[in-house]
């Protein structure tokens, strides 16, 4: 069967690797897909900083980047406001009936379930509240919310009244511990497992003749907790349970450009309110964009690109200690990211394109890195970091010894050796040896370390140039959205009026009451609210 040609997004890696030729003389050719993916992994390993830069998830000039700039004069990790914005946007879309249409799969609802971990003192709750304050500046909360439950019976009653809502759970580790151990919360676990796939859930209180059924339960879930106490609340066996596997995780890396002693108070000064008002106005413009609450579709080249990305995870994640069930669910969560990021980029009226798809893969890989780090915290001995290989490779070369896979393995601990894909290192070294030239960058007589160093240097040059273009493109898009919104401010008021009637599944006709003899069944309404 002929192999499909994959259209790749216009990233710095794409621009760099497109120029590379392998082979000698007349046998020179472009990189194969396998060689391309191997070099992408090498560049990621050699250029990624020790601490993940969350700002790489916020394209230059976009609304996401502008929101993060509001937190520049604090020591708060950028991850918390970024993920809070994503979750509120996901809930806003869910409550207005927005879906992603994928042929064969049907409609995918953007009901993210995400848990964030950060150390104590990282101002997690304050950062979350600040984002909600910005998005609610006119006094109207942008989404319907579920209250933190006091029991499982209260939880299902609240969900029946507010199906489709946004659930924010602080100290989520302690709450999950109650769900797994306390008699008052035990039924939440099976109900949430069914709600993950939108399967019906039901409950009947003692003495009642009718049973309340939620035919298609849905909600977005955002939990925050302290990293150092997570293991105390959730042991490894609970982490491997199907309940915790439904969540997507992120670890909020601490800021490296500042610390708490640089900032006595947050969000002070005469320009603070001006920034809040500006960000709120842009949020309103995003909500009013054409197609915001409609059905999102994929450009023809997006699904092949995502399939190729998924296959590339075999080499980078297939041999790690991260359970495959977490990899699978994180991979699928990318589909829920697509409409949310497309909305936040201000492109709702267009089909989802490669730019949005590539950004979604960055979010997914951030979740994979975070989840692996979370598991490694349970197993302190198994680091499994491929980056270690390149440090040892440089050490061997400095010692005048050949940097072979065998010599590198000799320097690894038992735990590192167990998780390290030696085949990947061998593949990368072999490709570097085959590269003959890159115009104005690499010559045929260069040594392997010189070639890899030149590739990384060129990559940074291209990345800087593309960021400048990206910023101009996103700033222009936001200007156009703001202009359209200012010409018709009523569009946002109409959208908020719709939300006050309740979210998409929160209507009286959507709550099913089943008599004891199960003969009186009322079908759910299938109507959806529009823009």
Coordinates of C-alpha atoms in Angstrom, one line a residue:
X1 CA 0.0 0.0 0.0
X2 CA 1.4 3.4 -0.9
X3 CA 2.5 5.6 2.0
X4 CA 0.5 8.8 2.5
X5 CA 2.4 12.1 2.1
X6 CA 2.2 14.0 5.3
X7 CA 1.8 17.8 5.2
X8 CA 3.7 19.2 8.2
X9 CA 3.0 22.6 10.0
X10 CA 5.4 25.5 9.4
X11 CA 7.5 25.1 12.4
X12 CA 11.2 25.9 12.9
X13 CA 12.0 22.2 12.8
X14 CA 10.2 21.8 9.5
X15 CA 12.1 24.7 7.9
X16 CA 15.4 23.4 9.1
X17 CA 15.0 19.7 8.2
X18 CA 13.6 20.4 4.8
X19 CA 17.1 21.6 3.7
X20 CA 18.9 18.5 4.9
X21 CA 20.2 15.9 2.4
X22 CA 21.7 12.6 3.2
X23 CA 23.9 10.3 1.1
X24 CA 26.8 11.0 -1.1
X25 CA 27.2 12.6 -4.6
X26 CA 24.3 11.8 -6.9
X27 CA 22.7 9.6 -4.3
X28 CA 21.8 12.5 -2.1
X29 CA 18.1 12.6 -1.1
X30 CA 15.8 14.2 1.4
X31 CA 15.2 12.7 4.8
X32 CA 12.8 9.8 5.1
X33 CA 10.0 10.0 7.6
X34 CA 11.9 7.8 10.0
X35 CA 15.1 9.9 9.7
X36 CA 13.0 13.1 10.0
X37 CA 11.3 12.0 13.2
X38 CA 14.6 10.8 14.7
X39 CA 16.3 14.2 14.1
X40 CA 13.2 16.0 15.6
X41 CA 13.6 13.9 18.7
X42 CA 17.3 14.8 18.9
X43 CA 16.7 18.5 18.5
X44 CA 14.0 18.4 21.2
X45 CA 16.4 16.6 23.6
X46 CA 19.3 19.0 22.9
X47 CA 17.4 22.3 22.9
X48 CA 14.8 21.8 25.7
X49 CA 15.7 23.6 28.9
X50 CA 15.9 21.6 32.2
X51 CA 12.6 23.3 33.2
X52 CA 9.8 23.2 30.7
X53 CA 8.9 26.7 29.4
X54 CA 5.1 26.9 29.5
X55 CA 5.2 30.0 27.3
X56 CA 5.9 27.8 24.4
X57 CA 2.2 26.8 24.6
X58 CA 1.1 30.3 24.1
X59 CA 1.8 31.5 20.5
X60 CA 3.3 34.9 20.2
X61 CA 0.7 37.7 19.9
X62 CA -2.2 35.3 20.8
X63 CA -4.8 35.8 23.5
X64 CA -3.0 33.1 25.5
X65 CA 0.3 35.0 25.4
X66 CA -1.4 38.3 26.3
X67 CA -3.0 36.7 29.4
X68 CA 0.4 35.3 30.5
X69 CA 1.9 38.7 30.2
X70 CA -0.5 39.9 32.9
X71 CA 1.4 37.6 35.2
X72 CA 4.9 38.8 34.3
X73 CA 5.2 41.0 37.4
X74 CA 4.6 38.0 39.7
X75 CA 6.5 34.8 40.5
X76 CA 3.4 32.7 39.7
X77 CA 4.0 29.7 37.4
X78 CA 2.6 30.5 33.9
X79 CA 1.1 27.0 33.8
X80 CA -1.7 27.8 36.2
X81 CA -3.3 30.8 34.5
X82 CA -2.8 29.2 31.1
X83 CA -4.6 26.0 32.0
X84 CA -7.3 27.9 33.9
X85 CA -8.0 29.9 30.7
X86 CA -8.1 26.6 28.6
X87 CA -10.5 25.1 31.1
X88 CA -12.9 28.0 31.2
X89 CA -12.9 28.2 27.4
X90 CA -13.6 24.4 27.2
X91 CA -16.5 24.9 29.6
X92 CA -17.8 27.9 27.7
X93 CA -17.8 25.9 24.5
X94 CA -19.4 22.8 26.1
X95 CA -22.2 24.8 27.7
X96 CA -23.0 26.4 24.3
X97 CA -23.1 23.1 22.4
X98 CA -19.8 23.4 20.5
X99 CA -18.4 20.1 19.3
X100 CA -15.7 18.7 17.1
X101 CA -17.0 16.6 14.2
X102 CA -14.8 13.7 13.2
X103 CA -16.1 11.4 10.5
X104 CA -16.7 7.9 12.0
X105 CA -16.4 9.2 15.6
X106 CA -19.3 11.6 15.6
X107 CA -19.3 14.7 17.8
X108 CA -16.6 15.1 20.4
X109 CA -17.4 17.5 23.3
X110 CA -14.5 19.5 24.7
X111 CA -15.1 18.2 28.3
X112 CA -11.5 18.3 29.6
X113 CA -10.6 16.7 33.0
X114 CA -7.3 18.2 34.1
X115 CA -5.4 18.2 37.3
X116 CA -2.5 20.6 38.1
X117 CA 0.2 20.1 40.6
X118 CA 2.4 22.9 42.1
X119 CA 4.3 23.3 45.3
X120 CA 2.9 25.1 48.3
X121 CA 3.3 28.8 48.1
X122 CA 2.9 29.0 44.3
X123 CA -0.3 31.1 44.6
X124 CA -2.4 28.4 42.8
X125 CA -5.8 29.6 44.0
X126 CA -4.9 33.3 43.6
X127 CA -3.8 32.8 40.0
X128 CA -7.0 30.8 39.2
X129 CA -9.2 33.5 40.8
X130 CA -7.4 36.2 38.9
X131 CA -8.2 34.6 35.6
X132 CA -11.8 34.2 36.5
X133 CA -11.9 37.8 37.7
X134 CA -10.7 38.9 34.2
X135 CA -13.2 36.8 32.3
X136 CA -16.0 37.9 34.7
X137 CA -15.1 41.6 34.8
X138 CA -18.7 42.7 33.9
X139 CA -20.1 40.9 36.9
X140 CA -21.3 37.9 35.0
X141 CA -19.4 34.6 35.4
X142 CA -18.7 33.3 31.9
X143 CA -19.7 29.7 32.8
X144 CA -22.1 27.9 35.0
X145 CA -20.3 26.2 37.8
X146 CA -20.7 23.2 40.1
X147 CA -20.1 23.6 43.8
X148 CA -17.6 21.4 45.6
X149 CA -19.8 18.5 46.7
X150 CA -20.4 17.5 50.4
X151 CA -21.6 14.0 49.5
X152 CA -22.2 11.8 46.4
X153 CA -26.0 12.4 46.6
X154 CA -25.5 16.1 46.6
X155 CA -23.1 15.8 43.7
X156 CA -25.5 14.0 41.4
X157 CA -28.3 16.3 42.3
X158 CA -26.1 19.4 41.5
X159 CA -25.0 17.9 38.2
X160 CA -28.6 17.1 37.2
X161 CA -29.5 20.8 37.8
X162 CA -26.3 22.0 36.1
X163 CA -25.3 19.4 33.6
X164 CA -22.4 20.7 31.4
X165 CA -21.0 22.9 34.1
X166 CA -17.5 23.8 35.1
X167 CA -16.2 22.0 38.3
X168 CA -13.2 23.6 40.0
X169 CA -11.8 21.5 42.9
X170 CA -9.1 22.9 45.1
X171 CA -7.0 20.4 47.1
X172 CA -8.1 17.8 44.6
X173 CA -5.7 15.1 46.1
X174 CA -7.5 15.2 49.4
X175 CA -10.9 15.2 47.6
X176 CA -10.0 12.2 45.5
X177 CA -8.9 10.4 48.7
X178 CA -12.4 10.9 50.1
X179 CA -13.9 9.7 46.9
X180 CA -11.9 6.5 47.2
X181 CA -12.3 5.9 50.9
X182 CA -15.2 7.7 52.4
X183 CA -18.7 6.1 52.5
X184 CA -20.3 9.5 51.8
X185 CA -18.5 9.9 48.5
X186 CA -17.9 6.4 47.2
X187 CA -20.6 6.5 44.4
X188 CA -18.9 9.5 42.8
X189 CA -16.2 7.3 41.4
X190 CA -18.5 5.0 39.3
X191 CA -20.6 7.9 38.3
X192 CA -17.6 9.9 37.0
X193 CA -16.3 6.8 35.2
X194 CA -19.6 6.6 33.3
X195 CA -19.7 10.4 32.8
X196 CA -16.3 10.4 31.2
X197 CA -17.9 8.5 28.2
X198 CA -21.3 10.4 28.6
X199 CA -23.1 7.2 29.7
X200 CA -26.3 7.6 31.7
X201 CA -26.0 7.9 35.5
X202 CA -28.8 7.7 38.0
X203 CA -29.7 7.9 41.7
X204 CA -32.8 7.5 43.9
X205 CA -32.9 8.8 47.4
X206 CA -34.4 6.6 50.2
X207 CA -38.2 6.9 50.3
X208 CA -38.5 8.3 46.7
X209 CA -40.5 6.5 44.1
X210 CA -38.8 8.2 41.2
X211 CA -35.2 7.8 40.1
X212 CA -33.4 10.8 38.6
X213 CA -31.4 9.9 35.5
X214 CA -28.9 12.1 33.7
X215 CA -28.9 10.5 30.2
X216 CA -25.8 12.3 28.9
X217 CA -23.7 13.6 31.8
X218 CA -20.9 16.1 31.0
X219 CA -18.8 18.6 32.8
X220 CA -15.3 20.1 32.6
X221 CA -13.1 19.3 35.7
X222 CA -10.2 21.4 36.8
X223 CA -8.4 20.3 40.0
X224 CA -5.4 21.9 41.7
X225 CA -3.2 20.3 44.5
X226 CA 0.1 20.5 46.2
X227 CA 2.8 18.4 44.4
X228 CA 4.5 17.2 47.6
X229 CA 1.2 16.0 49.2
X230 CA -0.2 14.2 46.2
X231 CA 1.5 10.9 47.0
X232 CA 0.3 11.1 50.6
X233 CA -3.3 11.3 49.3
X234 CA -3.1 9.1 46.3
X235 CA -0.9 6.0 46.5
X236 CA 0.5 4.2 43.4
X237 CA -2.3 1.6 43.2
X238 CA -4.9 4.4 43.3
X239 CA -3.0 6.3 40.6
X240 CA -3.1 3.2 38.4
X241 CA -6.8 2.8 39.0
X242 CA -9.1 3.6 36.1
X243 CA -10.5 6.6 38.0
X244 CA -7.2 8.5 38.1
X245 CA -6.4 7.4 34.6
X246 CA -9.3 9.5 33.3
X247 CA -7.5 12.7 34.3
X248 CA -4.9 14.6 32.3
X249 CA -2.0 16.0 34.5
X250 CA 0.3 19.0 34.4
X251 CA 3.0 20.0 36.7
X252 CA 3.4 23.7 37.1
X253 CA 7.2 24.5 36.7
X254 CA 8.4 27.3 39.0
X255 CA 9.5 30.5 37.3
X256 CA 13.2 30.7 36.6
X257 CA 13.3 34.5 35.9
X258 CA 12.1 35.6 39.3
X259 CA 11.2 34.4 42.8
X260 CA 8.8 35.3 45.7
X261 CA 11.1 37.9 47.2
X262 CA 10.8 40.0 44.1
X263 CA 7.1 40.5 44.7
X264 CA 5.6 41.6 47.9
X265 CA 2.1 42.1 46.5
X266 CA 0.5 40.9 43.2
X267 CA -1.5 42.9 40.7
X268 CA -0.9 46.4 42.0
X269 CA -0.3 49.7 40.2
X270 CA -2.4 52.0 38.1
X271 CA -2.2 49.8 34.9
X272 CA -3.6 46.7 36.5
X273 CA -7.3 47.5 36.0
X274 CA -6.5 48.7 32.5
X275 CA -4.9 45.4 31.6
X276 CA -7.8 43.5 33.1
X277 CA -10.3 45.5 31.1
X278 CA -8.3 45.0 27.9
X279 CA -8.1 41.2 28.4
X280 CA -11.8 41.1 29.2
X281 CA -12.7 43.0 26.1
X282 CA -10.6 40.6 24.0
X283 CA -12.3 37.6 25.7
X284 CA -15.7 39.1 24.8
X285 CA -14.5 39.5 21.2
X286 CA -13.4 35.8 21.1
X287 CA -16.9 34.8 22.4
X288 CA -18.5 36.8 19.7
X289 CA -16.5 35.4 16.8
X290 CA -18.4 33.7 14.0
X291 CA -18.8 30.0 14.6
X292 CA -17.6 30.1 18.2
X293 CA -20.3 27.8 19.5
X294 CA -20.9 25.8 16.4
X295 CA -19.5 22.5 15.0
X296 CA -15.8 22.5 14.4
X297 CA -14.4 20.5 11.6
X298 CA -10.9 19.4 10.5
X299 CA -8.9 20.4 7.4
X300 CA -8.1 17.3 5.3
X301 CA -4.4 17.4 6.2
X302 CA -4.9 17.5 10.0
X303 CA -5.9 13.9 10.8
X304 CA -2.9 12.5 8.7
X305 CA -0.6 14.8 10.6
X306 CA -2.0 13.8 14.0
X307 CA -1.7 10.1 13.0
X308 CA 1.9 10.6 12.1
X309 CA 2.5 12.4 15.3
X310 CA 1.0 9.5 17.2
X311 CA 3.2 7.0 15.5
X312 CA 6.3 9.1 16.4
X313 CA 5.5 8.6 20.1
X314 CA 6.5 5.0 19.8
X315 CA 10.2 5.9 19.8
X316 CA 9.9 8.7 22.4
X317 CA 7.4 7.3 24.8
X318 CA 7.0 3.6 23.9
X319 CA 9.9 2.5 26.1
X320 CA 9.3 4.8 29.1
X321 CA 7.9 3.8 32.4
X322 CA 4.7 5.7 31.8
X323 CA 1.7 3.2 31.6
X324 CA 0.4 3.0 28.1
X325 CA -3.2 3.7 29.3
X326 CA -2.1 7.2 30.3
X327 CA -0.4 7.7 26.9
X328 CA -3.5 6.6 25.1
X329 CA -5.9 8.9 27.0
X330 CA -3.5 11.8 26.8
X331 CA -3.3 11.2 23.1
X332 CA -7.1 11.3 22.8
X333 CA -7.4 14.4 25.0
X334 CA -5.7 16.2 22.1
X335 CA -9.0 15.9 20.1
X336 CA -10.7 17.9 22.9
X337 CA -8.0 20.5 22.8
X338 CA -8.5 21.2 19.1
X339 CA -11.8 23.2 19.2
X340 CA -10.7 25.0 22.4
X341 CA -7.4 26.2 21.0
X342 CA -8.9 27.0 17.7
X343 CA -11.5 29.2 19.6
X344 CA -8.7 30.9 21.7
X345 CA -6.7 31.6 18.5
X346 CA -9.7 33.4 17.1
X347 CA -10.2 31.1 14.1
X348 CA -13.6 29.5 15.0
X349 CA -15.1 30.3 11.6
X350 CA -12.5 28.3 9.7
X351 CA -11.8 24.5 9.8
X352 CA -9.2 23.5 12.3
X353 CA -5.8 23.7 10.6
X354 CA -2.2 22.5 11.1
X355 CA -1.3 25.5 13.2
X356 CA -3.9 24.6 15.8
X357 CA -3.1 20.8 15.5
X358 CA 0.6 21.4 16.1
X359 CA -0.1 23.5 19.2
X360 CA -2.4 20.8 20.5
X361 CA 0.4 18.2 20.2
X362 CA 2.6 20.5 22.3
X363 CA -0.1 20.5 25.0
X364 CA -0.4 16.8 24.8
X365 CA 3.4 16.3 25.1
X366 CA 3.5 18.7 28.1
X367 CA 0.9 16.4 29.8
X368 CA 2.9 13.3 28.9
X369 CA 6.1 14.9 30.4
X370 CA 4.2 15.9 33.5
X371 CA 2.6 12.5 34.0
X372 CA 5.9 10.7 33.6
X373 CA 7.5 13.0 36.2
X374 CA 4.6 12.2 38.5
X375 CA 5.2 8.5 38.1
X376 CA 8.9 8.9 38.5
X377 CA 8.2 10.6 41.8
X378 CA 6.6 7.3 42.9
X379 CA 9.7 5.5 41.7
X380 CA 12.6 7.8 42.6
X381 CA 15.2 5.3 41.1
X382 CA 13.8 5.2 37.6
X383 CA 14.7 8.5 35.9
X384 CA 14.5 7.3 32.3
X385 CA 15.6 10.6 30.9
X386 CA 17.0 10.4 27.4
X387 CA 18.7 13.7 28.0
X388 CA 21.2 11.9 30.2
X389 CA 22.6 10.1 27.1
X390 CA 23.7 13.4 25.5
X391 CA 25.5 14.5 28.7
X392 CA 27.3 11.2 28.8
X393 CA 28.1 11.3 25.1
X394 CA 29.8 14.7 25.5
X395 CA 31.7 13.4 28.6
X396 CA 33.0 10.4 26.6
X397 CA 34.1 12.6 23.7
X398 CA 35.9 15.0 26.1
X399 CA 37.7 12.0 27.5
X400 CA 38.8 10.9 24.0
X401 CA 36.7 7.8 24.1
X402 CA 34.2 6.6 21.4
X403 CA 30.6 7.6 22.2
X404 CA 29.2 4.2 21.4
X405 CA 25.9 2.9 22.8
X406 CA 27.8 0.3 24.7
X407 CA 30.1 2.9 26.4
X408 CA 27.1 5.2 27.2
X409 CA 25.2 2.3 28.7
X410 CA 28.1 1.5 31.0
X411 CA 27.8 5.0 32.5
X412 CA 24.1 4.7 33.2
X413 CA 22.6 3.4 36.4
X414 CA 20.4 0.3 36.4
X415 CA 17.2 2.3 36.6
X416 CA 18.2 4.7 33.8
X417 CA 19.3 1.7 31.6
X418 CA 16.0 0.0 32.0
X419 CA 14.0 3.0 30.6
X420 CA 16.5 4.2 28.0
X421 CA 15.7 3.4 24.4
X422 CA 19.2 2.5 23.1
X423 CA 17.8 2.0 19.6
X424 CA 16.8 5.7 19.4
X425 CA 20.4 6.8 20.3
X426 CA 21.8 4.5 17.7
X427 CA 19.4 5.8 15.1
X428 CA 20.2 9.5 15.7
X429 CA 24.0 8.9 15.7
X430 CA 23.7 7.0 12.4
X431 CA 21.7 9.8 10.7
X432 CA 24.2 12.5 11.9
X433 CA 26.9 10.4 10.3
X434 CA 25.0 10.3 7.0
X435 CA 24.2 14.0 6.7
X436 CA 26.4 15.4 3.9
X437 CA 25.4 19.0 3.8
X438 CA 22.9 21.8 4.6
X439 CA 23.3 24.9 2.4
X440 CA 25.4 27.5 4.2
X441 CA 25.4 25.5 7.4
X442 CA 27.0 22.0 7.2
X443 CA 29.8 20.8 5.0
X444 CA 30.6 17.2 4.2
X445 CA 33.9 17.3 6.2
X446 CA 32.3 18.4 9.5
X447 CA 32.5 16.0 12.5
X448 CA 29.3 14.7 14.0
X449 CA 29.4 17.0 17.1
X450 CA 29.9 20.0 14.8
X451 CA 26.9 19.0 12.7
X452 CA 24.5 18.6 15.6
X453 CA 25.7 21.9 17.1
X454 CA 25.2 23.7 13.8
X455 CA 21.7 22.3 13.4
X456 CA 20.7 23.5 16.9
X457 CA 22.1 27.0 16.2
X458 CA 20.2 27.3 12.9
X459 CA 17.1 26.0 14.6
X460 CA 17.2 28.9 17.1
X461 CA 17.6 31.4 14.3
X462 CA 14.6 30.1 12.4
X463 CA 12.6 29.8 15.6
X464 CA 13.2 33.5 16.4
X465 CA 12.1 34.6 12.9
X466 CA 9.0 32.5 12.9
X467 CA 8.0 33.9 16.4
X468 CA 8.1 37.4 15.0
X469 CA 5.8 36.4 12.0
X470 CA 3.5 34.5 14.4
X471 CA 3.2 37.5 16.7
X472 CA 2.2 39.8 13.8
X473 CA -0.4 37.3 12.5
X474 CA -2.0 36.7 15.9
X475 CA -2.0 40.4 16.8
X476 CA -3.7 41.2 13.5
X477 CA -6.3 38.5 14.1
X478 CA -7.1 39.9 17.6
X479 CA -7.4 43.5 16.3
X480 CA -9.9 42.3 13.7
X481 CA -12.0 40.4 16.3
X482 CA -12.0 43.4 18.7
X483 CA -13.1 45.7 15.9
X484 CA -16.0 43.4 15.0
X485 CA -17.0 43.1 18.6
X486 CA -16.9 46.9 19.2
X487 CA -19.2 47.3 16.3
X488 CA -21.8 44.9 17.8
X489 CA -21.5 44.7 21.6
X490 CA -24.9 43.2 21.9
X491 CA -23.6 39.9 20.6
X492 CA -21.9 39.2 24.0
X493 CA -24.9 40.3 26.0
X494 CA -27.0 37.9 23.9
X495 CA -24.5 35.1 24.6
X496 CA -24.6 35.7 28.3
X497 CA -28.4 35.9 28.3
X498 CA -28.4 32.4 26.7
X499 CA -26.1 31.1 29.4
X500 CA -28.4 32.4 32.1
X501 CA -31.0 30.0 30.8
X502 CA -28.6 27.2 31.7
X503 CA -26.0 25.2 29.8
X504 CA -26.7 23.0 26.8
X505 CA -27.9 20.0 28.8
X506 CA -29.4 22.0 31.7
X507 CA -33.0 22.2 30.8
X508 CA -36.0 20.7 32.6
X509 CA -36.7 18.4 29.6
X510 CA -33.1 17.1 29.9
X511 CA -33.7 15.6 33.3
X512 CA -35.2 12.1 33.1
X513 CA -37.4 10.9 35.9
X514 CA -38.0 7.1 35.9
X515 CA -40.9 5.6 37.9
X516 CA -40.3 2.6 40.0
X517 CA -41.8 0.3 37.3
X518 CA -39.5 2.0 34.7
X519 CA -42.4 2.6 32.3
X520 CA -42.3 6.4 32.3
X521 CA -39.1 7.3 30.4
X522 CA -38.7 10.8 28.9
X523 CA -36.2 11.2 26.1
X524 CA -33.6 13.9 26.4
X525 CA -33.9 17.0 24.2
X526 CA -31.3 17.1 21.5
X527 CA -31.4 20.8 20.7
X528 CA -28.3 22.9 21.1
X529 CA -27.9 26.5 21.8
X530 CA -26.2 28.6 19.1
X531 CA -24.2 31.7 19.0

